[in-house]
XYZ file of C-alpha atoms in Angstrom:
659
model
C 0.000 0.000 0.000
C 1.264 3.436 -0.931
C 1.971 5.286 2.362
C -0.053 8.328 1.267
C -3.034 6.105 0.564
C -2.671 4.307 3.882
C -2.575 7.614 5.739
C -5.659 8.904 3.885
C -7.681 5.904 5.023
C -6.433 6.139 8.600
C -7.585 9.774 8.792
C -11.180 9.112 7.712
C -13.906 9.905 10.250
C -16.343 7.198 9.145
C -16.356 3.565 8.028
C -16.711 3.323 4.218
C -18.328 -0.112 4.441
C -21.354 1.360 6.218
C -21.755 3.965 3.474
C -21.377 1.293 0.792
C -24.321 -0.526 2.365
C -26.370 2.687 2.315
C -25.587 3.234 -1.364
C -26.635 -0.303 -2.265
C -29.657 -0.689 -0.014
C -28.246 -2.959 2.674
C -25.339 -5.179 3.685
C -26.864 -8.238 2.014
C -27.017 -6.475 -1.354
C -23.375 -5.446 -0.992
C -22.396 -9.010 -0.137
C -24.290 -10.431 -3.103
C -22.886 -7.850 -5.539
C -19.339 -8.664 -4.432
C -20.090 -12.355 -4.773
C -21.301 -11.830 -8.342
C -18.257 -9.701 -9.197
C -15.916 -12.359 -7.808
C -17.528 -14.962 -10.066
C -16.456 -12.846 -13.039
C -13.058 -11.750 -11.738
C -11.964 -15.266 -10.800
C -13.206 -16.890 -14.000
C -10.376 -17.439 -16.525
C -12.932 -17.468 -19.353
C -13.308 -13.693 -18.884
C -9.579 -12.973 -18.967
C -8.094 -11.523 -22.148
C -5.462 -9.103 -23.336
C -6.001 -5.382 -22.874
C -8.462 -4.282 -25.584
C -6.619 -0.966 -25.882
C -3.931 -2.867 -27.786
C -6.396 -4.477 -30.244
C -7.903 -3.533 -33.619
C -11.635 -2.780 -33.814
C -12.377 -6.162 -35.400
C -10.459 -7.895 -32.618
C -12.283 -5.877 -29.977
C -15.660 -6.858 -31.451
C -14.574 -10.503 -31.567
C -13.465 -10.480 -27.914
C -16.615 -8.631 -26.815
C -18.899 -11.063 -28.667
C -17.102 -14.030 -27.127
C -17.498 -12.436 -23.684
C -21.201 -11.829 -24.344
C -21.793 -15.466 -25.214
C -19.659 -16.644 -22.301
C -21.610 -14.320 -20.047
C -24.901 -15.803 -21.227
C -23.775 -19.383 -20.562
C -22.282 -18.469 -17.166
C -25.485 -16.723 -16.059
C -27.326 -19.934 -16.858
C -24.687 -22.092 -15.152
C -24.731 -19.935 -12.005
C -28.522 -19.791 -11.951
C -28.590 -15.974 -11.988
C -32.023 -14.893 -13.247
C -32.952 -11.812 -11.213
C -32.786 -8.767 -13.579
C -30.832 -6.696 -11.041
C -28.284 -9.481 -10.548
C -27.978 -10.019 -14.306
C -27.180 -6.313 -14.606
C -24.481 -6.589 -11.907
C -22.937 -9.613 -13.635
C -22.967 -7.839 -17.017
C -21.427 -4.693 -15.501
C -18.590 -6.742 -14.028
C -17.947 -8.399 -17.383
C -17.912 -5.267 -19.517
C -16.170 -2.966 -16.999
C -15.978 0.498 -18.607
C -17.029 -0.629 -22.087
C -20.143 -1.920 -23.860
C -20.830 -5.190 -25.630
C -22.744 -6.435 -28.706
C -25.597 -8.046 -26.755
C -26.292 -4.826 -24.839
C -29.538 -3.825 -26.554
C -30.830 -7.384 -26.543
C -30.875 -7.319 -22.737
C -31.719 -3.674 -22.008
C -34.174 -2.870 -24.832
C -35.314 -5.902 -26.834
C -36.221 -8.147 -23.892
C -37.815 -5.383 -21.742
C -39.955 -4.358 -24.716
C -41.120 -7.957 -25.206
C -41.931 -8.150 -21.475
C -43.771 -4.829 -21.361
C -45.473 -4.456 -24.753
C -46.312 -8.008 -25.883
C -49.541 -9.833 -25.104
C -49.245 -13.020 -23.001
C -49.614 -15.090 -26.194
C -46.813 -13.130 -27.890
C -44.615 -13.528 -24.812
C -45.174 -17.287 -24.911
C -43.666 -17.282 -28.385
C -40.867 -14.732 -28.133
C -39.562 -14.996 -24.575
C -38.316 -18.606 -24.770
C -36.590 -17.817 -28.075
C -35.087 -14.564 -26.769
C -33.952 -15.788 -23.358
C -32.252 -18.807 -24.978
C -30.522 -16.531 -27.537
C -32.032 -18.317 -30.506
C -33.500 -14.886 -31.199
C -30.922 -12.143 -30.665
C -32.602 -8.777 -30.866
C -31.974 -5.073 -31.061
C -34.212 -1.979 -30.976
C -34.358 -0.157 -34.318
C -35.828 3.289 -33.850
C -33.400 6.008 -34.958
C -33.052 6.668 -38.681
C -30.514 8.532 -40.791
C -32.815 11.549 -41.037
C -34.613 11.444 -37.669
C -33.628 10.550 -34.125
C -35.105 12.379 -31.163
C -38.092 13.611 -33.190
C -39.541 10.137 -33.404
C -42.854 11.274 -34.871
C -40.851 12.166 -37.968
C -39.618 8.603 -38.525
C -40.299 7.464 -42.087
C -40.204 3.645 -41.972
C -43.660 2.314 -42.853
C -45.600 -0.787 -41.864
C -48.658 -1.147 -44.118
C -51.237 -3.771 -43.231
C -52.411 -6.138 -45.989
C -55.701 -7.733 -44.860
C -55.649 -10.180 -47.791
C -52.654 -12.002 -46.308
C -52.951 -10.685 -42.725
C -49.400 -9.346 -42.956
C -47.603 -6.057 -42.460
C -45.367 -4.893 -45.301
C -42.385 -2.907 -43.997
C -40.449 -0.460 -46.127
C -37.676 2.094 -45.914
C -39.091 4.484 -48.546
C -36.211 7.005 -48.553
C -32.490 7.162 -47.847
C -33.228 9.113 -44.662
C -35.573 6.350 -43.468
C -32.745 3.790 -43.196
C -32.450 2.694 -39.569
C -29.110 3.936 -38.218
C -27.221 3.487 -34.935
C -28.888 0.570 -33.111
C -26.275 -1.387 -31.169
C -25.878 -5.041 -32.152
C -27.680 -4.433 -35.453
C -24.697 -4.526 -37.794
C -23.472 -8.106 -37.322
C -24.948 -9.621 -34.140
C -28.752 -9.548 -34.157
C -31.077 -11.757 -36.168
C -34.247 -9.867 -35.158
C -35.115 -6.243 -34.494
C -37.974 -4.446 -32.835
C -38.644 -1.874 -35.545
C -40.501 1.372 -34.854
C -42.567 2.212 -37.944
C -45.538 4.323 -39.030
C -48.578 2.039 -38.998
C -50.857 2.303 -42.046
C -54.136 0.417 -42.173
C -57.406 0.984 -44.005
C -55.913 4.016 -45.717
C -54.970 5.843 -42.511
C -51.686 6.393 -40.690
C -51.917 5.743 -36.951
C -48.414 6.827 -35.981
C -45.517 4.861 -34.580
C -45.886 1.290 -33.445
C -43.441 -1.499 -32.677
C -42.983 -4.652 -34.760
C -40.735 -7.704 -34.358
C -38.932 -8.127 -37.670
C -36.629 -11.047 -38.613
C -33.548 -9.632 -40.342
C -31.165 -12.607 -40.581
C -31.644 -16.333 -41.134
C -31.599 -18.051 -37.740
C -29.532 -20.944 -39.190
C -27.035 -19.262 -41.537
C -27.130 -15.698 -40.110
C -27.301 -14.398 -43.690
C -29.493 -11.300 -44.230
C -33.001 -12.253 -45.339
C -34.263 -11.271 -48.815
C -35.139 -7.583 -48.939
C -33.001 -6.783 -45.887
C -29.879 -4.665 -46.265
C -27.981 -4.607 -42.977
C -24.447 -3.809 -41.827
C -22.089 -1.915 -39.527
C -21.990 1.906 -39.724
C -18.208 2.098 -39.192
C -15.841 3.492 -36.534
C -17.252 5.939 -34.004
C -15.936 8.170 -31.216
C -16.147 5.166 -28.896
C -18.115 1.901 -28.599
C -15.425 0.054 -30.603
C -16.757 -3.286 -29.317
C -20.283 -2.657 -30.562
C -21.573 -3.179 -34.108
C -23.877 -0.180 -34.331
C -25.695 -0.800 -37.590
C -27.881 0.267 -40.489
C -31.041 -1.450 -41.711
C -32.910 -0.929 -44.989
C -36.180 -2.796 -45.512
C -37.671 -3.465 -48.956
C -41.174 -4.993 -48.904
C -40.482 -7.152 -45.858
C -43.603 -9.106 -44.923
C -44.265 -10.144 -41.333
C -47.393 -11.776 -39.861
C -50.051 -9.736 -38.094
C -49.048 -11.176 -34.711
C -45.556 -9.640 -35.019
C -46.999 -6.249 -34.103
C -46.600 -5.697 -30.345
C -50.218 -5.610 -29.232
C -50.449 -5.322 -25.460
C -51.952 -1.835 -25.843
C -52.616 -0.887 -29.489
C -54.132 -3.558 -31.769
C -54.936 -4.243 -35.404
C -57.774 -6.674 -36.072
C -57.486 -9.257 -38.888
C -59.746 -7.072 -41.082
C -57.443 -4.079 -40.528
C -59.483 -2.266 -37.879
C -57.221 -0.249 -35.591
C -57.800 -0.163 -31.819
C -55.886 2.667 -30.197
C -53.956 2.340 -26.890
C -55.104 3.923 -23.588
C -52.156 6.355 -23.850
C -50.088 7.296 -26.890
C -46.976 7.398 -24.658
C -47.131 3.647 -24.026
C -45.376 2.957 -27.325
C -42.377 4.793 -25.892
C -42.294 2.815 -22.635
C -38.915 1.272 -23.411
C -37.426 4.729 -23.982
C -38.725 5.947 -20.634
C -37.172 2.888 -18.976
C -33.791 3.555 -20.624
C -33.883 7.262 -19.746
C -34.601 6.395 -16.122
C -31.760 3.868 -16.178
C -29.342 6.397 -17.719
C -29.625 8.539 -14.574
C -28.129 5.639 -12.613
C -25.502 5.112 -15.327
C -24.568 8.785 -14.997
C -23.941 8.309 -11.278
C -21.784 5.256 -12.002
C -19.667 7.025 -14.623
C -19.078 10.051 -12.400
C -18.361 7.994 -9.286
C -15.770 5.958 -11.219
C -14.159 9.141 -12.547
C -14.049 10.714 -9.084
C -12.562 7.528 -7.641
C -9.747 7.579 -10.200
C -9.032 11.309 -9.920
C -9.203 11.541 -6.113
C -7.085 8.444 -5.485
C -4.495 9.653 -7.966
C -4.564 13.143 -6.437
C -3.796 11.563 -3.056
C -0.576 9.924 -4.272
C 0.587 12.498 -6.835
C 3.001 15.082 -5.392
C 3.750 18.231 -7.333
C 5.203 21.746 -7.007
C 5.859 23.542 -3.740
C 3.456 25.232 -1.397
C 6.423 26.510 0.616
C 9.994 26.795 -0.680
C 12.287 24.024 0.459
C 9.511 21.778 1.763
C 8.536 18.440 0.154
C 6.096 18.560 -2.748
C 2.551 18.224 -1.332
C -0.178 15.870 -2.489
C -2.090 17.663 -5.204
C -5.279 16.866 -3.268
C -4.097 19.443 -0.716
C -4.357 22.239 -3.272
C -7.614 24.147 -2.907
C -7.898 24.495 -6.691
C -7.775 20.702 -7.068
C -10.400 20.284 -4.367
C -12.639 22.806 -6.120
C -12.413 20.738 -9.299
C -13.125 17.401 -7.669
C -15.124 17.734 -4.447
C -18.264 19.292 -5.992
C -18.181 16.458 -8.535
C -17.849 13.947 -5.704
C -20.918 15.502 -4.062
C -22.703 15.358 -7.426
C -21.876 11.651 -7.779
C -23.579 10.994 -4.446
C -26.558 13.176 -5.368
C -27.044 11.395 -8.688
C -26.686 7.979 -7.040
C -29.659 8.747 -4.810
C -31.619 10.236 -7.736
C -30.870 7.111 -9.777
C -32.332 4.960 -6.993
C -35.415 7.169 -6.890
C -35.907 6.965 -10.664
C -35.588 3.178 -10.664
C -38.090 2.820 -7.817
C -40.479 5.341 -9.376
C -40.360 3.657 -12.775
C -41.167 0.225 -11.345
C -43.919 1.649 -9.140
C -45.608 3.500 -12.017
C -45.232 0.528 -14.380
C -46.969 -1.529 -11.695
C -49.826 1.000 -11.740
C -49.946 0.852 -15.556
C -50.233 -2.924 -15.468
C -53.249 -2.417 -13.198
C -54.769 -0.031 -15.744
C -53.787 3.229 -14.019
C -52.014 5.528 -16.502
C -52.344 8.759 -14.500
C -48.685 8.987 -13.475
C -47.224 8.212 -16.914
C -47.020 11.832 -18.170
C -45.064 12.940 -15.078
C -42.729 9.943 -15.339
C -42.164 10.704 -19.025
C -41.348 14.351 -18.275
C -39.147 13.596 -15.265
C -37.181 10.855 -17.037
C -36.565 13.124 -20.033
C -35.411 16.084 -17.935
C -33.238 14.169 -15.482
C -31.677 12.178 -18.319
C -30.543 15.470 -19.871
C -29.609 17.183 -16.604
C -27.472 14.339 -15.272
C -25.759 13.422 -18.538
C -24.780 17.004 -19.347
C -23.326 17.398 -15.870
C -21.484 14.072 -15.878
C -20.202 14.476 -19.432
C -18.455 17.682 -18.376
C -17.462 16.211 -15.003
C -15.601 13.212 -16.434
C -13.488 15.560 -18.511
C -12.716 17.682 -15.447
C -11.565 14.517 -13.658
C -9.380 13.563 -16.617
C -7.705 16.955 -16.764
C -7.301 16.959 -12.975
C -5.023 13.944 -13.497
C -2.700 15.957 -15.730
C -1.059 14.264 -18.684
C -1.487 10.763 -17.273
C -5.267 11.164 -17.471
C -4.892 11.240 -21.264
C -3.486 7.685 -21.262
C -5.887 4.799 -21.729
C -4.216 3.254 -18.697
C -6.157 5.752 -16.567
C -9.475 4.357 -17.915
C -10.819 7.926 -18.083
C -10.788 8.072 -21.917
C -12.874 4.873 -22.003
C -15.291 6.159 -19.369
C -15.675 9.414 -21.311
C -16.175 8.088 -24.853
C -18.566 5.432 -23.583
C -20.620 7.866 -21.521
C -20.671 10.960 -23.737
C -22.975 9.201 -26.209
C -25.753 9.361 -23.594
C -26.101 13.098 -24.274
C -27.525 12.262 -27.682
C -28.901 8.723 -27.556
C -32.379 7.989 -26.206
C -33.195 11.616 -26.908
C -30.905 14.569 -27.627
C -30.605 16.536 -24.405
C -31.920 19.914 -25.526
C -35.010 18.264 -26.975
C -35.399 16.291 -23.731
C -35.355 19.526 -21.754
C -37.977 21.000 -24.072
C -40.186 17.922 -23.563
C -39.961 18.455 -19.810
C -40.686 22.148 -20.327
C -43.877 21.284 -22.199
C -45.109 19.375 -19.157
C -44.018 22.160 -16.771
C -45.786 24.898 -18.749
C -48.928 22.787 -18.963
C -48.774 22.173 -15.206
C -48.183 25.872 -14.514
C -51.239 26.835 -16.538
C -53.354 24.239 -14.720
C -52.212 25.590 -11.349
C -52.881 29.142 -12.529
C -56.410 28.070 -13.454
C -56.977 26.674 -9.973
C -56.298 22.981 -10.457
C -54.556 21.287 -7.531
C -51.366 19.660 -8.785
C -49.802 16.601 -7.194
C -46.447 14.889 -7.501
C -43.126 16.534 -8.169
C -44.699 19.675 -9.735
C -46.956 20.354 -6.749
C -44.764 23.342 -5.841
C -46.457 25.185 -8.726
C -49.651 25.204 -6.629
C -48.194 27.962 -4.479
C -49.129 30.696 -6.926
C -48.552 33.454 -4.414
C -45.011 32.183 -3.856
C -44.367 31.959 -7.587
C -44.752 35.692 -7.931
C -41.300 37.221 -7.269
C -42.376 39.650 -4.556
C -38.827 40.081 -3.284
C -36.226 42.401 -4.742
C -32.467 42.144 -5.039
C -32.129 44.871 -2.399
C -34.519 43.113 -0.010
C -34.077 39.393 -0.666
C -35.556 36.410 1.067
C -33.168 35.465 3.848
C -31.487 32.152 3.037
C -29.662 30.339 5.772
C -26.737 28.918 3.812
C -26.072 26.389 6.567
C -29.620 25.025 6.588
C -30.421 22.496 3.895
C -34.197 22.906 4.172
C -33.808 26.635 3.589
C -31.691 25.882 0.532
C -34.236 23.377 -0.814
C -36.835 26.138 -0.500
C -34.583 28.503 -2.460
C -34.164 25.974 -5.272
C -37.915 25.442 -5.318
C -38.640 29.173 -5.630
C -35.972 29.542 -8.311
C -37.599 26.726 -10.307
C -41.073 28.208 -9.841
C -39.910 31.616 -11.027
C -38.173 30.252 -14.119
C -41.183 28.125 -15.027
C -43.337 31.224 -14.725
C -40.907 33.239 -16.870
C -40.980 30.544 -19.550
C -44.789 30.409 -19.515
C -45.044 34.208 -19.756
C -42.473 34.341 -22.556
C -44.527 31.799 -24.443
C -47.694 33.799 -23.870
C -46.028 37.019 -25.052
C -44.777 35.322 -28.209
C -48.239 33.894 -28.862
C -49.766 37.373 -28.604
C -47.202 38.715 -31.071
C -47.390 35.956 -33.655
C -50.482 33.892 -32.852
C -48.534 30.833 -33.954
C -47.838 28.104 -31.387
C -44.797 26.696 -33.177
C -43.036 30.037 -33.639
C -43.858 31.057 -30.085
C -42.366 27.841 -28.761
C -39.195 28.230 -30.819
C -38.753 31.842 -29.753
C -39.074 30.899 -26.075
C -36.662 27.947 -26.214
C -33.971 29.574 -24.062
C -36.400 30.287 -21.222
C -37.980 26.834 -21.557
C -34.668 24.991 -21.275
C -33.660 27.157 -18.297
C -36.953 26.323 -16.590
C -36.460 22.579 -17.096
C -32.882 22.793 -15.886
C -33.960 24.617 -12.709
C -36.780 22.116 -12.141
C -34.388 19.166 -12.425
C -31.840 20.869 -10.186
C -34.529 21.366 -7.549
C -35.549 17.696 -7.782
C -31.943 16.547 -7.284
C -31.397 18.846 -4.285
C -34.711 17.816 -2.748
C -33.988 14.087 -3.117
C -30.421 14.417 -1.807
C -31.596 16.240 1.313
C -34.478 13.783 1.807
C -31.977 10.909 1.749
C -30.176 12.386 4.755
C -33.255 11.775 6.876
C -32.740 8.023 6.379
C -29.168 8.070 7.735
C -28.996 7.123 11.405
C -25.223 6.756 11.766
C -23.911 10.060 13.207
C -20.497 10.034 11.518
C -22.056 9.085 8.196
C -24.769 11.705 8.486
C -22.152 14.364 9.181
C -20.066 13.659 6.078
C -23.100 13.288 3.819
C -24.507 16.521 5.225
C -21.278 18.269 4.192
C -21.563 16.782 0.696
C -25.205 17.848 0.388
C -24.344 21.391 1.481
C -21.430 21.508 -0.958
C -23.588 20.276 -3.842
C -26.324 22.781 -3.032
C -24.099 25.816 -2.447
C -21.912 25.059 -5.452
C -25.085 25.021 -7.551
C -26.027 28.432 -6.187
C -22.552 29.795 -6.939
C -22.719 28.439 -10.508
C -26.224 29.865 -11.066
C -25.993 32.969 -8.895
C -27.739 35.153 -11.482
C -30.953 33.136 -11.140
C -30.971 33.424 -7.362
C -30.099 37.134 -7.393
C -32.774 37.955 -9.991
C -35.368 36.023 -8.024
C -34.539 38.021 -4.908
C -33.499 34.855 -3.114
C -29.961 35.977 -2.460
C -28.090 39.216 -1.823
C -24.704 40.155 -3.266
C -23.025 40.019 0.191
C -24.425 36.516 0.633
C -22.604 35.402 -2.507
C -19.301 35.990 -0.775
C -20.594 34.028 2.226
C -21.453 31.158 -0.133
C -17.894 31.146 -1.496
C -16.391 31.137 1.990
C -18.728 28.356 3.103
C -17.767 26.261 0.072
C -14.101 26.642 1.040
C -14.865 25.554 4.593
C -16.859 22.551 3.370
C -13.994 21.441 1.124
C -11.676 21.560 4.141
C -14.206 19.434 6.077
C -14.441 16.884 3.262
C -10.681 16.691 2.593
C -9.850 14.076 5.330
C -12.655 11.857 4.044
C -12.115 12.247 0.300
C -10.456 8.870 -0.281
C -12.852 7.095 2.103
C -15.801 8.622 0.213
C -14.633 7.193 -3.106
C -13.731 3.900 -1.412
C -17.389 3.678 -0.405
C -18.360 3.365 -4.081
C -16.509 0.050 -3.745
C -15.009 -0.346 -7.204
C -12.388 -3.075 -6.984
C -9.364 -2.757 -9.260
C -10.642 -5.354 -11.736
C -13.890 -3.435 -12.224
C -12.373 0.066 -12.274
C -9.586 -1.132 -14.608
C -7.518 2.011 -13.989
C -3.816 2.240 -13.214
C -4.298 5.740 -11.778
C -7.233 4.674 -9.621
C -5.611 1.601 -8.049
C -6.756 0.870 -4.491
C -3.160 0.465 -3.278
C -2.014 3.737 -4.886
C 1.019 2.136 -6.554
C 0.546 4.075 -9.757
C 3.950 4.579 -11.329
C 5.291 1.023 -11.209
C 2.102 -0.321 -12.758
C 1.902 2.404 -15.394
C 5.398 1.440 -16.566
C 4.395 -2.241 -16.709
C 1.245 -1.367 -18.653
C 3.194 0.649 -21.238
C 5.618 -2.226 -21.853
C 2.671 -4.352 -23.071
C 2.102 -2.099 -26.088
C 2.364 -4.048 -29.372
C 4.865 -1.433 -30.561
C 7.225 -2.801 -27.908
C 7.061 -6.430 -29.077
C 10.226 -5.840 -31.079
C 13.122 -3.521 -30.339
C 13.134 -2.289 -33.954
C 9.777 -1.885 -35.676
C 9.415 -3.349 -39.160
C 8.613 0.107 -40.541
C 12.231 1.103 -39.899
C 13.412 -1.329 -42.571
C 10.590 -0.373 -44.955
C 10.803 3.410 -44.728
C 13.571 4.906 -42.575
C 16.526 2.733 -43.590
C 15.992 3.230 -47.377
C 15.839 7.005 -46.763
C 19.032 6.970 -44.710
C 20.864 4.878 -47.332
C 20.175 7.591 -49.927
C 21.658 10.374 -47.826
């Protein structure tokens, strides 16, 4: 153990194991997760050379082999619980993705949630045994987030009781689905349903795309890999062009919407049910955001504890860079954010399953709020984490640029979340649509419930305070700060609604008014999501009984909340929630909180409990022995397999012989 790292752990004021149990929902869950991880780590079938030294084709080959091995091991170990399958998969893939990803996280959940019992009887045995390997084909070359604009068609032919699927234009070619290029033999295709001369919008269909025996593309199917990307080198993101592909009537997912044999269309109870899988993924991404940021903070903070650099005082030893206030200001707010997002991720998972339970009982009342919340929090968390990972990388100096740090892999894998499952700005505007609608309902006297119930307080929404006479915020009291975030959100929602109304009066055109209010609408959604995160973080503290744990989490919650005020001070000043002198108090309090957190920084990342095999980072090693292992890692580069590279004889030596 590096002596700096040993000293950091000795100085902690709490036991990380207790916090790990809090993060995972109990000691038994921690024990089981570690047990599952050890099954992967100790299994030689999952050992392979570092993928950073492989070509893309080799990386896909290794990832596919791991996916198949993973499937057989899950069966051998008897792991069937969805949460445990996820833990096993996460241990296998570490910081990367794999070709079967969409089969497990989108294809199967869609079959479970949108198929009738009869359809499930057919497709689930095939899918869970991997005879059918599926993906989820929604995005097209010309349309992604605006899914109503998708062009793929599914036209019902009552004479044969079949749907005929077509990609009528170049822009209608399905583009991006993971596992589509080379791995999948079926796809759930989102297409515009046409029957009896009418278009009924998007619906989902199970479409065979490759022969289940030969894996050759079926007649009329053009399918392949879209080529190298920014990341995801292990995944065959693909394209799919359909030319008069016929599928039977029963291949339409019919739990909610239905087409009768004669072509009669029966609409679903809610048009949002078709997008249920997307809502599930968006809710899940919030948890993925917490994971990516907590990994990045673990790497950067551990490295900062063992890296010594420069001089604070002439002639004295170089200090740990974690002792520099500037380094703390980079990393500690992100550490607090990682904890905040972890708790929000838990909330989103619980809320999704609760509301889906209601939907299965025929209660669709909470679906619009879930849709809006999942969209907004997906955007809010991924934007924050995308920027945060890069801060962590740069906080590690030049070594953070090396793949040995794992930070480049974490970044290129995570950054895609800002655009997949809904581009973030559009997600924020979807949330804004729900907020403006809710605001208008509250303004008209309707009593709102749920997360937007704060808009009921119409008299509080009106900014009756001024910058010279602000509401007094106690910057040491979390409940007071939650109230400030709530009032900020209420004010910005009101501003967005009024901007929209003003634009409507000028132009009398809903679309132009919406476009010309986009800045205010996105700001309102951002403030709403920020309030939700603060509220949930503070609420979580009430569940913590351990005094030492409560103290350190309280410091993190205060840091997260005050840092957010400092970063958005204009909103709080304009709303009359803060005075200019208080801004300086906020800065000084942030400094004091960072000093409080400093002795516990390493213990706080230890509590995320990423073992070295899962973190896969030389810089983030638990023992802190960075430099020796970085040198050993570098020696494994294929360029070092020979002392003189073959290119010397091909290019350099002939040049030198001519001189």
